[in-house]
Amino acid sequence: TIYFLVLFCFGYLIGSIPFGYIFGKINHLDIRRHGSGNIGATNISRQFGIKGFLIVGVLDFLKSYFFCLVIFSLLQISL
């Protein structure tokens, strides 16, 4: 149904937020050109240390967790 298509699109959009890239840009670094070239938390940790790793890792986790909470509340599933 259209309901599930909208949820799918919303999930895709939420999941595509590149927090590693955003964190790098805020700190004036294109993370794709350093380390492994990946925008993930591990490469962020190589360039910015544990603080960067924790910020990006937590934000990546929270975007998934937030979407799960939205889905569970819309489908009325309790955790």
Short mmCIF file of C-alpha atoms in Angstrom, two decimals, residues 23 27 41 44-59:
data_model
loop_
_atom_site.label_atom_id
_atom_site.label_comp_id
_atom_site.label_asym_id
_atom_site.label_seq_id
_atom_site.Cartn_x
_atom_site.Cartn_y
_atom_site.Cartn_z
CA PHE A 23 31.19 16.19 10.73
CA ASN A 27 35.74 20.64 10.80
CA ALA A 41 32.85 6.58 12.10
CA ILE A 44 36.44 9.78 11.32
CA SER A 45 38.27 8.29 14.33
CA ARG A 46 41.47 8.07 12.27
CA GLN A 47 41.30 11.78 11.51
CA PHE A 48 39.67 13.25 14.65
CA GLY A 49 40.18 10.70 17.40
CA ILE A 50 37.74 9.15 19.83
CA LYS A 51 35.65 12.31 20.18
CA GLY A 52 34.84 12.34 16.46
CA PHE A 53 34.21 8.61 16.48
CA LEU A 54 31.74 8.87 19.36
CA ILE A 55 29.88 11.82 17.86
CA VAL A 56 29.46 10.23 14.44
CA GLY A 57 28.84 6.75 15.82
CA VAL A 58 26.13 7.95 18.19
CA LEU A 59 24.47 10.06 15.49
#
